[in-house]
Amino acid sequence: MTDMIVEIMVEVLTILAVTTEEVKCGRLSELILQLFYRS
Amino acid sequence: MSAAPSTSTTHCNFPSIFDVALESYKRKTKNDLASHPLLPSLQSCNSPEAILTALREQIPASHLSQNHDDSLTKWVAPTVNVLHSFSETIGQGAGVVSISYSVTNNFSSNIYFQAFPPAAVIFTGIGILLSVGILHPSLVRPVLTSRGPRRPKMRALSETNLSRSLTALNISSAASRYMLASHQLRQ
């Protein structure tokens, strides 16, 4: 049971890492696109 | 007493497994959860409500929208509730992990050990996610919306991946709740 909980917690941490990375990249690309399309 | 060997094995493997996950997180996001300033305040929280209150403070004021509380309740609250249940289930002994990390590059031999519940580390990760703007209106709107002919595809792709990640997080929460419920039924 504890093993499974640990595995799930590690998975959640992995998902958080991917999502955080994705949001950062998304915000950056959005800023670049806004600057590009504004002109 | 019969469960002792299994528990001790888990205790031995737990720090190394979690260490690898933390290193992976650090590599991906460039954030060190073990030394993040949010961690101590989350460690002092004793209930899911207190954790959610602390996490709510991480949302930038400029990112607040009318629906930010709904979004927080929709995907953060279940995850926090489940992780908090996990912490209680695996107990204080299994819930404390010693993680080593180097404080400075100049003195790489100086290794410090800090003990903290792994759930608090994950809550810190959620706080970082909130602080980078996960609840920003431009990110929580539906993925498949008409955006005009000049809207680039790159942004839609990014939002699809984001949506997929959030769905995975919710599925993980649902699976965890199911697992906890079946374990309690077996007992």
mmCIF file of N, CA, C and O in Angstrom, chain B residues 89-142:
data_model
loop_
_atom_site.group_PDB
_atom_site.id
_atom_site.type_symbol
_atom_site.label_atom_id
_atom_site.label_comp_id
_atom_site.label_asym_id
_atom_site.label_seq_id
_atom_site.Cartn_x
_atom_site.Cartn_y
_atom_site.Cartn_z
ATOM 1 N N THR B 89 -2.060 8.488 5.890
ATOM 2 C CA THR B 89 -2.098 7.034 5.749
ATOM 3 C C THR B 89 -0.720 6.407 5.947
ATOM 4 O O THR B 89 -0.568 5.425 6.665
ATOM 5 N N ILE B 90 0.273 6.993 5.297
ATOM 6 C CA ILE B 90 1.597 6.370 5.395
ATOM 7 C C ILE B 90 2.275 6.720 6.713
ATOM 8 O O ILE B 90 3.312 6.165 7.037
ATOM 9 N N GLY B 91 1.691 7.647 7.464
ATOM 10 C CA GLY B 91 2.175 7.922 8.817
ATOM 11 C C GLY B 91 3.398 8.791 8.868
ATOM 12 O O GLY B 91 4.072 9.030 7.863
ATOM 13 N N GLN B 92 3.700 9.244 10.041
ATOM 14 C CA GLN B 92 4.813 10.163 10.247
ATOM 15 C C GLN B 92 6.148 9.516 9.875
ATOM 16 O O GLN B 92 7.015 10.133 9.298
ATOM 17 N N GLY B 93 6.295 8.226 10.231
ATOM 18 C CA GLY B 93 7.572 7.550 9.976
ATOM 19 C C GLY B 93 7.901 7.465 8.512
ATOM 20 O O GLY B 93 9.017 7.786 8.091
ATOM 21 N N ALA B 94 6.904 7.044 7.705
ATOM 22 C CA ALA B 94 7.150 6.929 6.271
ATOM 23 C C ALA B 94 7.021 8.270 5.586
ATOM 24 O O ALA B 94 7.495 8.452 4.484
ATOM 25 N N GLY B 95 6.377 9.221 6.269
ATOM 26 C CA GLY B 95 6.130 10.516 5.642
ATOM 27 C C GLY B 95 7.290 11.470 5.711
ATOM 28 O O GLY B 95 7.238 12.548 5.172
ATOM 29 N N VAL B 96 8.331 11.097 6.430
ATOM 30 C CA VAL B 96 9.475 11.997 6.547
ATOM 31 C C VAL B 96 10.632 11.452 5.730
ATOM 32 O O VAL B 96 10.997 10.296 5.837
ATOM 33 N N VAL B 97 11.151 12.309 4.874
ATOM 34 C CA VAL B 97 12.218 11.891 3.974
ATOM 35 C C VAL B 97 13.440 12.746 4.231
ATOM 36 O O VAL B 97 13.336 13.944 4.437
ATOM 37 N N SER B 98 14.588 12.127 4.264
ATOM 38 C CA SER B 98 15.824 12.902 4.367
ATOM 39 C C SER B 98 16.388 13.078 2.978
ATOM 40 O O SER B 98 16.671 12.103 2.290
ATOM 41 N N ILE B 99 16.510 14.305 2.562
ATOM 42 C CA ILE B 99 17.005 14.567 1.222
ATOM 43 C C ILE B 99 18.260 15.407 1.329
ATOM 44 O O ILE B 99 18.283 16.425 2.023
ATOM 45 N N SER B 100 19.301 14.960 0.668
ATOM 46 C CA SER B 100 20.556 15.695 0.741
ATOM 47 C C SER B 100 20.655 16.636 -0.448
ATOM 48 O O SER B 100 20.228 16.334 -1.540
ATOM 49 N N TYR B 101 21.195 17.788 -0.180
ATOM 50 C CA TYR B 101 21.424 18.699 -1.291
ATOM 51 C C TYR B 101 22.598 19.614 -0.964
ATOM 52 O O TYR B 101 22.845 19.944 0.188
ATOM 53 N N SER B 102 23.297 20.001 -1.977
ATOM 54 C CA SER B 102 24.447 20.870 -1.784
ATOM 55 C C SER B 102 23.975 22.313 -1.733
ATOM 56 O O SER B 102 23.188 22.753 -2.554
ATOM 57 N N VAL B 103 24.440 23.048 -0.755
ATOM 58 C CA VAL B 103 23.990 24.425 -0.597
ATOM 59 C C VAL B 103 24.722 25.357 -1.538
ATOM 60 O O VAL B 103 24.142 26.228 -2.161
ATOM 61 N N THR B 104 26.004 25.193 -1.653
ATOM 62 C CA THR B 104 26.769 26.072 -2.549
ATOM 63 C C THR B 104 27.625 25.243 -3.484
ATOM 64 O O THR B 104 28.004 24.122 -3.167
ATOM 65 N N ASN B 105 27.924 25.807 -4.631
ATOM 66 C CA ASN B 105 28.786 25.115 -5.577
ATOM 67 C C ASN B 105 30.235 25.130 -5.106
ATOM 68 O O ASN B 105 31.011 24.232 -5.395
ATOM 69 N N ASN B 106 30.623 26.214 -4.388
ATOM 70 C CA ASN B 106 32.007 26.338 -3.939
ATOM 71 C C ASN B 106 32.365 25.300 -2.884
ATOM 72 O O ASN B 106 33.504 24.884 -2.774
ATOM 73 N N PHE B 107 31.382 24.941 -2.079
ATOM 74 C CA PHE B 107 31.636 23.972 -1.022
ATOM 75 C C PHE B 107 30.754 22.755 -1.252
ATOM 76 O O PHE B 107 29.813 22.503 -0.533
ATOM 77 N N SER B 108 31.098 22.008 -2.295
ATOM 78 C CA SER B 108 30.248 20.880 -2.673
ATOM 79 C C SER B 108 30.288 19.764 -1.635
ATOM 80 O O SER B 108 29.443 18.889 -1.626
ATOM 81 N N SER B 109 31.313 19.788 -0.741
ATOM 82 C CA SER B 109 31.384 18.745 0.273
ATOM 83 C C SER B 109 30.413 19.013 1.421
ATOM 84 O O SER B 109 30.162 18.148 2.251
ATOM 85 N N ASN B 110 29.907 20.261 1.490
ATOM 86 C CA ASN B 110 28.958 20.586 2.561
ATOM 87 C C ASN B 110 27.581 20.069 2.198
ATOM 88 O O ASN B 110 26.861 20.685 1.436
ATOM 89 N N ILE B 111 27.242 18.914 2.699
ATOM 90 C CA ILE B 111 25.936 18.325 2.419
ATOM 91 C C ILE B 111 25.051 18.524 3.638
ATOM 92 O O ILE B 111 25.415 18.166 4.748
ATOM 93 N N TYR B 112 23.892 19.129 3.403
ATOM 94 C CA TYR B 112 22.961 19.361 4.503
ATOM 95 C C TYR B 112 21.798 18.385 4.382
ATOM 96 O O TYR B 112 21.364 18.060 3.284
ATOM 97 N N PHE B 113 21.286 17.964 5.509
ATOM 98 C CA PHE B 113 20.156 17.051 5.507
ATOM 99 C C PHE B 113 18.949 17.749 6.107
ATOM 100 O O PHE B 113 19.036 18.364 7.151
ATOM 101 N N GLN B 114 17.879 17.663 5.408
ATOM 102 C CA GLN B 114 16.647 18.275 5.900
ATOM 103 C C GLN B 114 15.531 17.248 5.824
ATOM 104 O O GLN B 114 15.371 16.554 4.822
ATOM 105 N N ALA B 115 14.781 17.145 6.897
ATOM 106 C CA ALA B 115 13.663 16.201 6.899
ATOM 107 C C ALA B 115 12.367 16.961 6.694
ATOM 108 O O ALA B 115 12.144 17.990 7.312
ATOM 109 N N PHE B 116 11.538 16.455 5.794
ATOM 110 C CA PHE B 116 10.244 17.088 5.575
ATOM 111 C C PHE B 116 9.294 16.071 4.955
ATOM 112 O O PHE B 116 9.700 15.145 4.279
ATOM 113 N N PRO B 117 7.980 16.275 5.184
ATOM 114 C CA PRO B 117 7.022 15.355 4.580
ATOM 115 C C PRO B 117 6.997 15.531 3.062
ATOM 116 O O PRO B 117 6.977 16.666 2.590
ATOM 117 N N PRO B 118 6.987 14.446 2.312
ATOM 118 C CA PRO B 118 6.979 14.564 0.848
ATOM 119 C C PRO B 118 5.737 15.258 0.318
ATOM 120 O O PRO B 118 5.796 15.910 -0.719
ATOM 121 N N ALA B 119 4.638 15.133 1.055
ATOM 122 C CA ALA B 119 3.420 15.800 0.585
ATOM 123 C C ALA B 119 3.619 17.312 0.561
ATOM 124 O O ALA B 119 3.169 17.994 -0.363
ATOM 125 N N ALA B 120 4.321 17.854 1.549
ATOM 126 C CA ALA B 120 4.578 19.300 1.589
ATOM 127 C C ALA B 120 5.409 19.735 0.392
ATOM 128 O O ALA B 120 5.234 20.838 -0.136
ATOM 129 N N VAL B 121 6.304 18.860 -0.047
ATOM 130 C CA VAL B 121 7.128 19.170 -1.229
ATOM 131 C C VAL B 121 6.235 19.260 -2.466
ATOM 132 O O VAL B 121 6.394 20.160 -3.296
ATOM 133 N N ILE B 122 5.287 18.335 -2.567
ATOM 134 C CA ILE B 122 4.377 18.348 -3.716
ATOM 135 C C ILE B 122 3.468 19.574 -3.654
ATOM 136 O O ILE B 122 3.194 20.207 -4.675
ATOM 137 N N PHE B 123 3.026 19.939 -2.447
ATOM 138 C CA PHE B 123 2.216 21.153 -2.299
ATOM 139 C C PHE B 123 3.029 22.375 -2.759
ATOM 140 O O PHE B 123 2.475 23.302 -3.357
ATOM 141 N N THR B 124 4.318 22.357 -2.458
ATOM 142 C CA THR B 124 5.183 23.452 -2.911
ATOM 143 C C THR B 124 5.215 23.497 -4.436
ATOM 144 O O THR B 124 5.168 24.570 -5.039
ATOM 145 N N GLY B 125 5.262 22.314 -5.050
ATOM 146 C CA GLY B 125 5.224 22.243 -6.509
ATOM 147 C C GLY B 125 3.929 22.807 -7.069
ATOM 148 O O GLY B 125 3.921 23.501 -8.091
ATOM 149 N N ILE B 126 2.822 22.540 -6.384
ATOM 150 C CA ILE B 126 1.525 23.096 -6.802
ATOM 151 C C ILE B 126 1.552 24.614 -6.648
ATOM 152 O O ILE B 126 1.055 25.351 -7.509
ATOM 153 N N GLY B 127 2.158 25.101 -5.540
ATOM 154 C CA GLY B 127 2.268 26.547 -5.327
ATOM 155 C C GLY B 127 3.062 27.223 -6.429
ATOM 156 O O GLY B 127 2.692 28.306 -6.907
ATOM 157 N N ILE B 128 4.134 26.571 -6.862
ATOM 158 C CA ILE B 128 4.945 27.126 -7.957
ATOM 159 C C ILE B 128 4.126 27.174 -9.237
ATOM 160 O O ILE B 128 4.150 28.152 -9.983
ATOM 161 N N LEU B 129 3.363 26.104 -9.468
ATOM 162 C CA LEU B 129 2.512 26.050 -10.657
ATOM 163 C C LEU B 129 1.484 27.182 -10.649
ATOM 164 O O LEU B 129 1.222 27.814 -11.673
ATOM 165 N N LEU B 130 0.913 27.452 -9.475
ATOM 166 C CA LEU B 130 -0.057 28.544 -9.368
ATOM 167 C C LEU B 130 0.622 29.891 -9.586
ATOM 168 O O LEU B 130 0.056 30.800 -10.193
ATOM 169 N N SER B 131 1.851 30.015 -9.082
ATOM 170 C CA SER B 131 2.540 31.300 -9.187
ATOM 171 C C SER B 131 2.967 31.625 -10.626
ATOM 172 O O SER B 131 3.129 32.788 -10.971
ATOM 173 N N VAL B 132 3.154 30.578 -11.458
ATOM 174 C CA VAL B 132 3.527 30.858 -12.846
ATOM 175 C C VAL B 132 2.303 31.133 -13.723
ATOM 176 O O VAL B 132 2.441 31.407 -14.915
ATOM 177 N N GLY B 133 1.110 31.044 -13.129
ATOM 178 C CA GLY B 133 -0.073 31.498 -13.863
ATOM 179 C C GLY B 133 -0.924 30.420 -14.464
ATOM 180 O O GLY B 133 -1.505 30.606 -15.531
ATOM 181 N N ILE B 134 -1.054 29.290 -13.785
ATOM 182 C CA ILE B 134 -1.871 28.199 -14.322
ATOM 183 C C ILE B 134 -3.340 28.587 -14.424
ATOM 184 O O ILE B 134 -4.077 28.087 -15.260
ATOM 185 N N LEU B 135 -3.772 29.517 -13.533
ATOM 186 C CA LEU B 135 -5.188 29.898 -13.533
ATOM 187 C C LEU B 135 -5.445 31.163 -14.343
ATOM 188 O O LEU B 135 -6.504 31.760 -14.238
ATOM 189 N N HIS B 136 -4.450 31.585 -15.117
ATOM 190 C CA HIS B 136 -4.652 32.761 -15.952
ATOM 191 C C HIS B 136 -5.785 32.497 -16.942
ATOM 192 O O HIS B 136 -5.869 31.401 -17.503
ATOM 193 N N PRO B 137 -6.669 33.496 -17.140
ATOM 194 C CA PRO B 137 -7.824 33.276 -18.024
ATOM 195 C C PRO B 137 -7.454 32.743 -19.406
ATOM 196 O O PRO B 137 -8.196 31.960 -19.991
ATOM 197 N N SER B 138 -6.298 33.134 -19.925
ATOM 198 C CA SER B 138 -5.929 32.690 -21.273
ATOM 199 C C SER B 138 -5.581 31.206 -21.300
ATOM 200 O O SER B 138 -5.547 30.587 -22.349
ATOM 201 N N LEU B 139 -5.300 30.623 -20.118
ATOM 202 C CA LEU B 139 -4.918 29.214 -20.083
ATOM 203 C C LEU B 139 -6.067 28.295 -19.696
ATOM 204 O O LEU B 139 -6.040 27.115 -20.006
ATOM 205 N N VAL B 140 -7.060 28.835 -18.992
ATOM 206 C CA VAL B 140 -8.143 27.958 -18.540
ATOM 207 C C VAL B 140 -9.349 27.960 -19.473
ATOM 208 O O VAL B 140 -10.305 27.262 -19.248
ATOM 209 N N ARG B 141 -9.295 28.759 -20.528
ATOM 210 C CA ARG B 141 -10.430 28.745 -21.458
ATOM 211 C C ARG B 141 -10.379 27.465 -22.303
ATOM 212 O O ARG B 141 -9.348 26.810 -22.389
ATOM 213 N N PRO B 142 -11.508 27.092 -22.899
ATOM 214 C CA PRO B 142 -11.554 25.853 -23.674
ATOM 215 C C PRO B 142 -10.494 25.811 -24.780
ATOM 216 O O PRO B 142 -10.158 26.829 -25.366
#
